[in-house]
Amino acid sequence: MNPEVNEQKLHDLLNRAIVDFGGASIAPLVVIGDRLGLYRALAHEGPATSRELAERTDTSERYVREWLNAQAASGYVQYLPASGRYGLTPEQTLVFANDDSPAFFVGAFQTSIAAGRIVDRLTDAFRTGEGIGWHEHHHELFHGIERFFRSSYTGNLVQTWIPALDGVEAKLQAGTRVADVGCGHGASTVLMAQAYPQSQFIGFDYHPESIAAANERAQEAGVAERCRFEIATAKNFTGDNYDLVTVFDALHDMGDPAGAARHVLSKVARDGSWMIVEPYAGDRVEENLNPVGRAYYAGSTMICTPCSLAQEVGLALGAQAGEARMRDIVTGAGFSRFRRAFHTPFNLVYEARP
Ligand SMILES: C[S@@+](CC[C@H](N)C(=O)[O-])C[C@H]1O[C@@H](n2cnc3c(N)ncnc32)[C@H](O)[C@@H]1O
C-alpha cells in the first residue's frame, strides 16, 4: 500500500463509488419499469411474484424477476420472503407509481438517462467549447424534465410560491393575464390555469416540439380556452402589460438572460411582477457541494450550460448561479426591486418588480 494513501479514506471513497455505481445502474431500470407499467401494476393490483407481475404487464418473467431483485436491493420495491412476492409501500408508490404526487421522482431518472445520450457530442463540446441546443436532445429529456419539475410545481406553486409574491394571488383569482416564458411542456402554465380559472395564460418557448406538447396538455386538462402556447424566444415573445410574467427553471438555460430580462421589463405592467424560479443554489461553490448541488451541477454540465452556450451571447450561468448573480442580471436590466420570495430545498423563487 502506498504510504501516502489512507486506507480508511480509500475504503470510504470506494464504498461511496459502489453506492453511486448502483444508482447509475438502476436508473435505466427505473425508466423501463415506468414505461412498462411495472410499478403501477404493483401499486394498483397489490404484491406479486415475478410470474404474476409478468402476466399482469404482458412481459417476460425472466426479465421481470431480475428487475424486481434489482429494485428490492435498491429499496425501491419491497420483497416479502414469506410469500415470494414483491410489493410497494405507500411511500414507494408515491415516488415511483403516482405521476400526480409531489414526491414522484421517475422524471429525474428519465432526465439523467436522456441527457447521458449526448455523451459523445458533449465530450467533443468540452474540447471545442461549442454549445448543444435544448432541441438537440433526445425527446425523452423533454418528457423527463416535464415530469420531474411538475412534481415540484404540484406541491408548491399554488400552495406557497404564488402566495409569497406581493399581491399576485389576488390578481390571479380576480382575473389577469400571465405570460410563462421558457414554458417547455407547460407543466407550470397548465397548473396555474387550473388553479385560477378567471385568468388567461400564454406560454412561450423557442422549441416547437415542446409548444406542440404543451398545447396538447392544455387540451387534455380542459383549460385550452384560457391557456395556449406559442413558439417564441424570451427576447421576442409578444403581448403587452402582463400582470405576471413567469420563468420556471429556464432563465439560466438562456444564452442572454440579461436580454431576456430587458424584454420582460418591456412586457410587464408597471405594477406587475416577474416571478423567476431557479434551482436552489448558494452563491459560493462550497455552499453547493451537497447531494442537491451535485445533481444540479451534473445536469447543468450536460443540459443547461451547453444549452446557453448554443445561443447568442452564451452567458452560461449554469444551474447553480445563485441569488447574487441573478440579482445583478435582473436589476442590471432595469428592474427596481428584486427579492427572494420563497425557497425549498430544490428551488429558489424570486420576485422582480419594474
Ligand atoms: C429546463 S426547461 C424548463 C421548462 C419549463 N419551464 C418547466 O419548468 O417545465 C428549459 C426550457 O427553456 C427553453 N428555452 C431555452 N432557451 C430559451 C430561450 N432563449 N427562449 C425561450 N425558451 C428557451 C427550453 O426550450 C426549455 O423548454
Short mmCIF file of C-alpha atoms and ligand atoms in Angstrom, two decimals:
data_model
loop_
_atom_site.label_atom_id
_atom_site.label_comp_id
_atom_site.label_asym_id
_atom_site.label_seq_id
_atom_site.Cartn_x
_atom_site.Cartn_y
_atom_site.Cartn_z
CA MET A 1 0.00 0.00 0.00
CA ASN A 2 1.31 3.44 -0.93
CA PRO A 3 2.22 5.07 2.43
CA GLU A 4 0.51 8.32 1.43
CA VAL A 5 -2.80 6.56 0.94
CA ASN A 6 -5.08 6.47 3.96
CA GLU A 7 -6.68 3.03 3.80
CA GLN A 8 -9.84 4.06 5.64
CA LYS A 9 -10.36 7.03 3.36
CA LEU A 10 -9.83 4.79 0.34
CA HIS A 11 -12.44 2.32 1.61
CA ASP A 12 -14.87 5.13 2.33
CA LEU A 13 -14.40 6.52 -1.17
CA LEU A 14 -14.86 3.10 -2.77
CA ASN A 15 -17.99 2.48 -0.72
CA ARG A 16 -19.34 5.77 -1.94
CA ALA A 17 -18.45 4.87 -5.54
CA ILE A 18 -20.19 1.48 -5.18
CA VAL A 19 -23.39 3.16 -3.99
CA ASP A 20 -23.19 5.58 -6.92
CA PHE A 21 -22.46 2.75 -9.38
CA GLY A 22 -25.64 1.06 -8.16
CA GLY A 23 -27.53 4.32 -8.55
CA ALA A 24 -26.29 4.86 -12.09
CA SER A 25 -27.05 1.20 -12.94
CA ILE A 26 -30.59 1.26 -11.57
CA ALA A 27 -31.55 4.43 -13.46
CA PRO A 28 -32.30 2.73 -16.83
CA LEU A 29 -34.29 0.08 -14.96
CA VAL A 30 -36.44 2.75 -13.30
CA VAL A 31 -37.23 4.12 -16.76
CA ILE A 32 -38.07 0.63 -18.07
CA GLY A 33 -40.29 -0.13 -15.07
CA ASP A 34 -42.14 3.13 -15.63
CA ARG A 35 -42.54 2.54 -19.38
CA LEU A 36 -43.87 -1.00 -18.93
CA GLY A 37 -46.16 -0.13 -16.02
CA LEU A 38 -44.36 -2.48 -13.60
CA TYR A 39 -44.52 -0.07 -10.65
CA ARG A 40 -48.11 0.88 -11.41
CA ALA A 41 -49.19 -2.77 -11.63
CA LEU A 42 -47.71 -3.42 -8.17
CA ALA A 43 -49.30 -0.26 -6.80
CA HIS A 44 -52.77 -0.82 -8.23
CA GLU A 45 -53.08 -4.60 -8.07
CA GLY A 46 -51.02 -5.38 -4.97
CA PRO A 47 -47.97 -7.57 -4.29
CA ALA A 48 -47.00 -10.10 -6.94
CA THR A 49 -44.49 -12.82 -7.71
CA SER A 50 -42.35 -12.22 -10.76
CA ARG A 51 -44.66 -14.54 -12.74
CA GLU A 52 -47.79 -12.72 -11.61
CA LEU A 53 -46.28 -9.32 -12.41
CA ALA A 54 -45.14 -10.53 -15.84
CA GLU A 55 -48.68 -11.77 -16.54
CA ARG A 56 -50.24 -8.52 -15.39
CA THR A 57 -47.97 -6.43 -17.59
CA ASP A 58 -47.60 -8.80 -20.55
CA THR A 59 -43.83 -9.00 -20.09
CA SER A 60 -41.21 -11.77 -19.86
CA GLU A 61 -40.95 -13.37 -16.39
CA ARG A 62 -37.18 -13.86 -16.52
CA TYR A 63 -36.55 -10.17 -17.11
CA VAL A 64 -39.15 -9.13 -14.56
CA ARG A 65 -37.60 -11.36 -11.87
CA GLU A 66 -34.18 -9.80 -12.33
CA TRP A 67 -35.71 -6.30 -12.41
CA LEU A 68 -37.62 -6.95 -9.20
CA ASN A 69 -34.50 -8.08 -7.37
CA ALA A 70 -32.57 -5.02 -8.53
CA GLN A 71 -35.47 -2.84 -7.32
CA ALA A 72 -35.66 -4.64 -3.97
CA ALA A 73 -31.90 -4.27 -3.45
CA SER A 74 -32.34 -0.54 -4.15
CA GLY A 75 -35.15 -0.17 -1.62
CA TYR A 76 -37.49 0.91 -4.44
CA VAL A 77 -39.66 -2.23 -4.14
CA GLN A 78 -40.32 -4.36 -1.05
CA TYR A 79 -39.54 -8.10 -1.09
CA LEU A 80 -41.83 -10.29 1.03
CA PRO A 81 -39.80 -13.54 1.51
CA ALA A 82 -42.65 -15.47 3.18
CA SER A 83 -44.78 -15.31 0.02
CA GLY A 84 -42.04 -14.75 -2.56
CA ARG A 85 -43.99 -11.65 -3.64
CA TYR A 86 -42.88 -8.09 -4.23
CA GLY A 87 -44.91 -5.03 -3.33
CA LEU A 88 -44.77 -1.26 -2.97
CA THR A 89 -45.04 0.56 0.35
CA PRO A 90 -47.22 3.71 0.35
CA GLU A 91 -44.04 5.79 0.09
CA GLN A 92 -42.64 3.73 -2.81
CA THR A 93 -45.99 4.17 -4.54
CA LEU A 94 -45.77 7.97 -4.27
CA VAL A 95 -42.21 8.10 -5.59
CA PHE A 96 -42.49 5.54 -8.43
CA ALA A 97 -46.13 4.93 -9.33
CA ASN A 98 -48.07 8.15 -8.93
CA ASP A 99 -47.42 10.82 -11.57
CA ASP A 100 -49.56 13.34 -9.69
CA SER A 101 -47.72 13.04 -6.39
CA PRO A 102 -45.36 15.89 -5.35
CA ALA A 103 -42.89 13.11 -4.42
CA PHE A 104 -42.96 11.44 -7.87
CA PHE A 105 -39.32 11.06 -8.88
CA VAL A 106 -39.23 8.93 -12.04
CA GLY A 107 -38.83 12.06 -14.19
CA ALA A 108 -35.44 12.72 -12.57
CA PHE A 109 -34.12 9.30 -13.68
CA GLN A 110 -35.64 9.80 -17.13
CA THR A 111 -33.82 13.14 -17.39
CA SER A 112 -30.39 11.83 -16.46
CA ILE A 113 -30.70 8.84 -18.81
CA ALA A 114 -31.84 11.09 -21.67
CA ALA A 115 -29.10 13.65 -21.02
CA GLY A 116 -26.48 10.89 -20.97
CA ARG A 117 -27.31 10.12 -24.61
CA ILE A 118 -25.22 13.12 -25.68
CA VAL A 119 -22.04 11.85 -24.01
CA ASP A 120 -20.07 11.63 -27.31
CA ARG A 121 -21.21 15.03 -28.50
CA LEU A 122 -20.57 16.51 -25.06
CA THR A 123 -17.04 15.09 -24.96
CA ASP A 124 -16.34 16.97 -28.19
CA ALA A 125 -18.02 20.08 -26.79
CA PHE A 126 -15.62 20.03 -23.82
CA ARG A 127 -12.81 20.33 -26.39
CA THR A 128 -14.40 22.87 -28.71
CA GLY A 129 -16.48 24.91 -26.26
CA GLU A 130 -19.46 24.65 -28.63
CA GLY A 131 -22.99 24.55 -27.28
CA ILE A 132 -25.70 21.91 -27.64
CA GLY A 133 -29.21 23.31 -28.06
CA TRP A 134 -32.17 22.17 -25.98
CA HIS A 135 -33.83 20.92 -29.19
CA GLU A 136 -30.82 18.68 -29.97
CA HIS A 137 -31.51 16.34 -27.06
CA HIS A 138 -33.49 13.11 -27.29
CA HIS A 139 -37.23 13.75 -26.80
CA GLU A 140 -37.14 11.67 -23.60
CA LEU A 141 -35.39 14.62 -21.96
CA PHE A 142 -38.34 16.93 -22.57
CA HIS A 143 -40.74 14.42 -21.01
CA GLY A 144 -38.39 13.72 -18.11
CA ILE A 145 -37.98 17.42 -17.32
CA GLU A 146 -41.73 17.93 -17.53
CA ARG A 147 -42.45 15.13 -15.05
CA PHE A 148 -39.54 15.95 -12.73
CA PHE A 149 -40.41 19.65 -12.41
CA ARG A 150 -44.16 19.07 -12.39
CA SER A 151 -43.85 17.18 -9.07
CA SER A 152 -42.24 20.22 -7.51
CA TYR A 153 -44.80 22.61 -9.00
CA THR A 154 -47.69 20.35 -7.93
CA GLY A 155 -46.53 20.51 -4.32
CA ASN A 156 -45.54 24.18 -4.16
CA LEU A 157 -46.61 26.55 -6.91
CA VAL A 158 -50.18 27.36 -5.93
CA GLN A 159 -49.80 26.48 -2.24
CA THR A 160 -46.76 28.59 -1.32
CA TRP A 161 -44.87 30.20 -4.22
CA ILE A 162 -47.61 32.40 -5.67
CA PRO A 163 -48.94 33.43 -2.23
CA ALA A 164 -45.38 34.53 -1.36
CA LEU A 165 -45.47 37.15 -4.14
CA ASP A 166 -46.73 40.66 -3.50
CA GLY A 167 -50.48 40.81 -4.31
CA VAL A 168 -50.22 38.34 -7.19
CA GLU A 169 -52.58 35.66 -5.86
CA ALA A 170 -55.46 38.15 -5.53
CA LYS A 171 -54.92 39.35 -9.11
CA LEU A 172 -54.88 35.78 -10.41
CA GLN A 173 -58.07 34.95 -8.53
CA ALA A 174 -59.81 38.07 -9.85
CA GLY A 175 -58.67 37.52 -13.44
CA THR A 176 -55.47 38.68 -15.07
CA ARG A 177 -53.07 37.92 -17.93
CA VAL A 178 -49.95 35.83 -17.48
CA ALA A 179 -47.02 35.00 -19.76
CA ASP A 180 -45.00 31.88 -18.88
CA VAL A 181 -41.68 32.16 -20.73
CA GLY A 182 -39.48 29.13 -21.49
CA CYS A 183 -42.55 27.05 -20.60
CA GLY A 184 -41.41 23.71 -22.05
CA HIS A 185 -44.34 21.29 -21.98
CA GLY A 186 -46.37 23.81 -20.00
CA ALA A 187 -46.48 21.97 -16.66
CA SER A 188 -46.44 25.23 -14.67
CA THR A 189 -48.78 27.05 -17.08
CA VAL A 190 -51.46 24.34 -17.01
CA LEU A 191 -51.30 24.06 -13.21
CA MET A 192 -51.84 27.83 -12.89
CA ALA A 193 -54.68 27.75 -15.45
CA GLN A 194 -56.38 25.01 -13.42
CA ALA A 195 -55.98 26.93 -10.17
CA TYR A 196 -57.05 30.37 -11.44
CA PRO A 197 -59.94 29.90 -13.88
CA GLN A 198 -60.60 33.68 -14.19
CA SER A 199 -57.14 34.35 -15.66
CA GLN A 200 -55.67 33.97 -19.14
CA PHE A 201 -52.33 32.22 -19.69
CA ILE A 202 -49.97 32.16 -22.61
CA GLY A 203 -46.82 30.08 -22.63
CA PHE A 204 -43.80 30.75 -24.87
CA ASP A 205 -40.85 28.55 -25.72
CA TYR A 206 -38.43 28.57 -28.63
CA HIS A 207 -38.73 24.78 -29.06
CA PRO A 208 -41.60 23.88 -31.48
CA GLU A 209 -41.90 20.26 -30.27
CA SER A 210 -42.40 21.46 -26.68
CA ILE A 211 -45.01 24.00 -27.73
CA ALA A 212 -46.98 21.29 -29.58
CA ALA A 213 -46.85 19.07 -26.46
CA ALA A 214 -47.89 21.98 -24.22
CA ASN A 215 -50.95 22.72 -26.37
CA GLU A 216 -51.89 19.02 -26.09
CA ARG A 217 -51.50 19.18 -22.29
CA ALA A 218 -53.85 22.19 -22.13
CA GLN A 219 -56.43 20.31 -24.22
CA GLU A 220 -56.15 17.20 -22.04
CA ALA A 221 -56.56 19.28 -18.88
CA GLY A 222 -59.62 21.03 -20.29
CA VAL A 223 -58.10 24.52 -19.98
CA ALA A 224 -57.27 25.25 -23.62
CA GLU A 225 -59.74 28.15 -23.91
CA ARG A 226 -57.75 30.15 -21.32
CA CYS A 227 -54.30 28.62 -21.73
CA ARG A 228 -52.43 28.49 -25.03
CA PHE A 229 -48.85 28.20 -26.19
CA GLU A 230 -46.79 29.86 -28.93
CA ILE A 231 -43.30 29.50 -30.31
CA ALA A 232 -41.18 32.49 -29.24
CA THR A 233 -37.90 33.22 -27.54
CA ALA A 234 -37.55 35.08 -24.27
CA LYS A 235 -36.39 38.09 -26.29
CA ASN A 236 -39.21 38.23 -28.84
CA PHE A 237 -42.36 36.96 -27.15
CA THR A 238 -45.40 39.10 -27.86
CA GLY A 239 -48.17 40.78 -25.87
CA ASP A 240 -48.07 43.76 -23.51
CA ASN A 241 -48.92 44.81 -19.99
CA TYR A 242 -48.82 41.36 -18.45
CA ASP A 243 -49.65 41.50 -14.74
CA LEU A 244 -47.43 38.48 -14.22
CA VAL A 245 -44.55 37.08 -16.23
CA THR A 246 -43.10 33.78 -15.04
CA VAL A 247 -39.91 31.93 -15.96
CA PHE A 248 -39.64 28.48 -14.41
CA ASP A 249 -36.24 26.77 -14.37
CA ALA A 250 -35.29 28.34 -17.68
CA LEU A 251 -33.55 31.72 -17.19
CA HIS A 252 -30.15 30.13 -16.56
CA ASP A 253 -30.61 27.98 -19.72
CA MET A 254 -30.85 31.05 -21.91
CA GLY A 255 -27.89 32.43 -23.84
CA ASP A 256 -28.77 36.01 -22.98
CA PRO A 257 -30.64 36.15 -19.67
CA ALA A 258 -29.92 39.89 -19.37
CA GLY A 259 -31.50 40.49 -22.79
CA ALA A 260 -34.44 38.32 -21.73
CA ALA A 261 -34.79 40.38 -18.54
CA ARG A 262 -34.88 43.60 -20.56
CA HIS A 263 -37.58 42.15 -22.83
CA VAL A 264 -39.64 41.02 -19.81
CA LEU A 265 -39.38 44.55 -18.38
CA SER A 266 -40.82 45.93 -21.62
CA LYS A 267 -43.76 43.49 -21.46
CA VAL A 268 -44.77 43.54 -17.80
CA ALA A 269 -47.31 46.09 -16.49
CA ARG A 270 -45.91 48.98 -14.40
CA ASP A 271 -47.34 47.43 -11.23
CA GLY A 272 -46.81 43.88 -12.48
CA SER A 273 -44.45 41.15 -11.26
CA TRP A 274 -41.86 38.85 -12.71
CA MET A 275 -41.63 35.51 -10.94
CA ILE A 276 -38.36 33.68 -11.54
CA VAL A 277 -37.97 30.12 -10.33
CA GLU A 278 -34.44 28.77 -10.33
CA PRO A 279 -32.75 25.65 -8.95
CA TYR A 280 -31.73 26.09 -5.31
CA ALA A 281 -28.12 27.29 -5.05
CA GLY A 282 -25.85 29.22 -2.75
CA ASP A 283 -23.63 31.97 -4.13
CA ARG A 284 -20.38 30.15 -3.40
CA VAL A 285 -19.29 26.80 -4.84
CA GLU A 286 -18.65 25.39 -1.37
CA GLU A 287 -22.30 26.01 -0.42
CA ASN A 288 -23.42 23.73 -3.25
CA LEU A 289 -21.20 20.72 -2.57
CA ASN A 290 -24.06 18.57 -1.30
CA PRO A 291 -26.44 15.98 -2.85
CA VAL A 292 -28.78 18.56 -4.40
CA GLY A 293 -25.93 20.70 -5.73
CA ARG A 294 -24.26 17.58 -7.07
CA ALA A 295 -27.32 16.60 -9.13
CA TYR A 296 -27.74 20.17 -10.36
CA TYR A 297 -24.07 20.67 -11.30
CA ALA A 298 -24.19 17.38 -13.23
CA GLY A 299 -27.44 18.31 -15.01
CA SER A 300 -26.02 21.76 -15.65
CA THR A 301 -22.91 20.30 -17.32
CA MET A 302 -24.99 18.05 -19.57
CA ILE A 303 -28.03 20.24 -20.27
CA CYS A 304 -28.12 23.85 -19.03
CA THR A 305 -24.61 25.08 -19.78
CA PRO A 306 -24.49 23.62 -23.32
CA CYS A 307 -28.00 25.00 -23.97
CA SER A 308 -26.92 28.52 -23.09
CA LEU A 309 -23.63 28.23 -25.00
CA ALA A 310 -25.62 27.29 -28.14
CA GLN A 311 -27.45 30.64 -28.09
CA GLU A 312 -26.45 34.25 -28.77
CA VAL A 313 -24.25 35.80 -26.04
CA GLY A 314 -23.82 32.34 -24.43
CA LEU A 315 -23.53 33.66 -20.88
CA ALA A 316 -23.80 30.11 -19.50
CA LEU A 317 -24.89 30.95 -15.97
CA GLY A 318 -25.26 27.27 -15.13
CA ALA A 319 -27.92 25.80 -12.86
CA GLN A 320 -26.11 26.86 -9.69
CA ALA A 321 -25.85 30.57 -10.46
CA GLY A 322 -27.05 31.70 -7.02
CA GLU A 323 -29.04 34.68 -5.82
CA ALA A 324 -26.37 37.40 -6.07
CA ARG A 325 -25.73 36.66 -9.76
CA MET A 326 -29.47 36.63 -10.52
CA ARG A 327 -29.97 39.92 -8.68
CA ASP A 328 -27.21 41.56 -10.77
CA ILE A 329 -28.76 40.37 -14.01
CA VAL A 330 -32.32 41.36 -13.15
CA THR A 331 -31.57 44.75 -11.59
CA GLY A 332 -28.96 45.41 -14.28
CA ALA A 333 -31.77 45.05 -16.83
CA GLY A 334 -33.71 47.84 -15.12
CA PHE A 335 -35.98 46.15 -12.57
CA SER A 336 -36.02 48.35 -9.46
CA ARG A 337 -36.87 45.61 -6.96
CA PHE A 338 -35.63 42.04 -6.62
CA ARG A 339 -36.12 39.74 -3.66
CA ARG A 340 -36.11 36.08 -2.70
CA ALA A 341 -39.79 35.38 -2.08
CA PHE A 342 -39.51 31.71 -1.11
CA HIS A 343 -37.23 28.73 -1.25
CA THR A 344 -37.44 24.96 -0.92
CA PRO A 345 -34.51 22.52 -0.78
CA PHE A 346 -34.76 22.32 -4.59
CA ASN A 347 -35.90 25.76 -5.74
CA LEU A 348 -35.38 29.48 -5.27
CA VAL A 349 -38.36 31.72 -6.06
CA TYR A 350 -37.53 35.35 -6.84
CA GLU A 351 -39.85 38.27 -7.39
CA ALA A 352 -38.80 41.22 -9.55
CA ARG A 353 -40.86 44.40 -9.93
CA PRO A 354 -40.38 47.16 -12.56
C1 LIG B 1 -35.37 23.18 -18.07
S1 LIG B 1 -36.58 23.51 -19.23
C2 LIG B 1 -37.92 24.14 -18.23
C3 LIG B 1 -39.24 24.05 -18.93
C4 LIG B 1 -40.43 24.53 -18.13
N1 LIG B 1 -40.33 25.92 -17.75
C5 LIG B 1 -40.66 23.69 -16.90
O1 LIG B 1 -40.43 24.18 -15.80
O2 LIG B 1 -41.06 22.52 -17.04
C6 LIG B 1 -35.93 24.96 -20.02
C7 LIG B 1 -36.80 25.47 -21.17
O3 LIG B 1 -36.27 26.73 -21.61
C8 LIG B 1 -36.44 26.80 -23.00
N2 LIG B 1 -35.53 27.82 -23.52
C9 LIG B 1 -34.18 27.82 -23.52
N3 LIG B 1 -33.71 28.94 -24.05
C10 LIG B 1 -34.78 29.70 -24.37
C11 LIG B 1 -34.93 30.99 -24.95
N4 LIG B 1 -33.87 31.74 -25.26
N5 LIG B 1 -36.18 31.46 -25.14
C12 LIG B 1 -37.27 30.71 -24.82
N6 LIG B 1 -37.20 29.49 -24.28
C13 LIG B 1 -35.95 28.98 -24.04
C14 LIG B 1 -36.14 25.38 -23.48
O4 LIG B 1 -36.64 25.14 -24.77
C15 LIG B 1 -36.82 24.55 -22.38
O5 LIG B 1 -38.14 24.25 -22.72
#
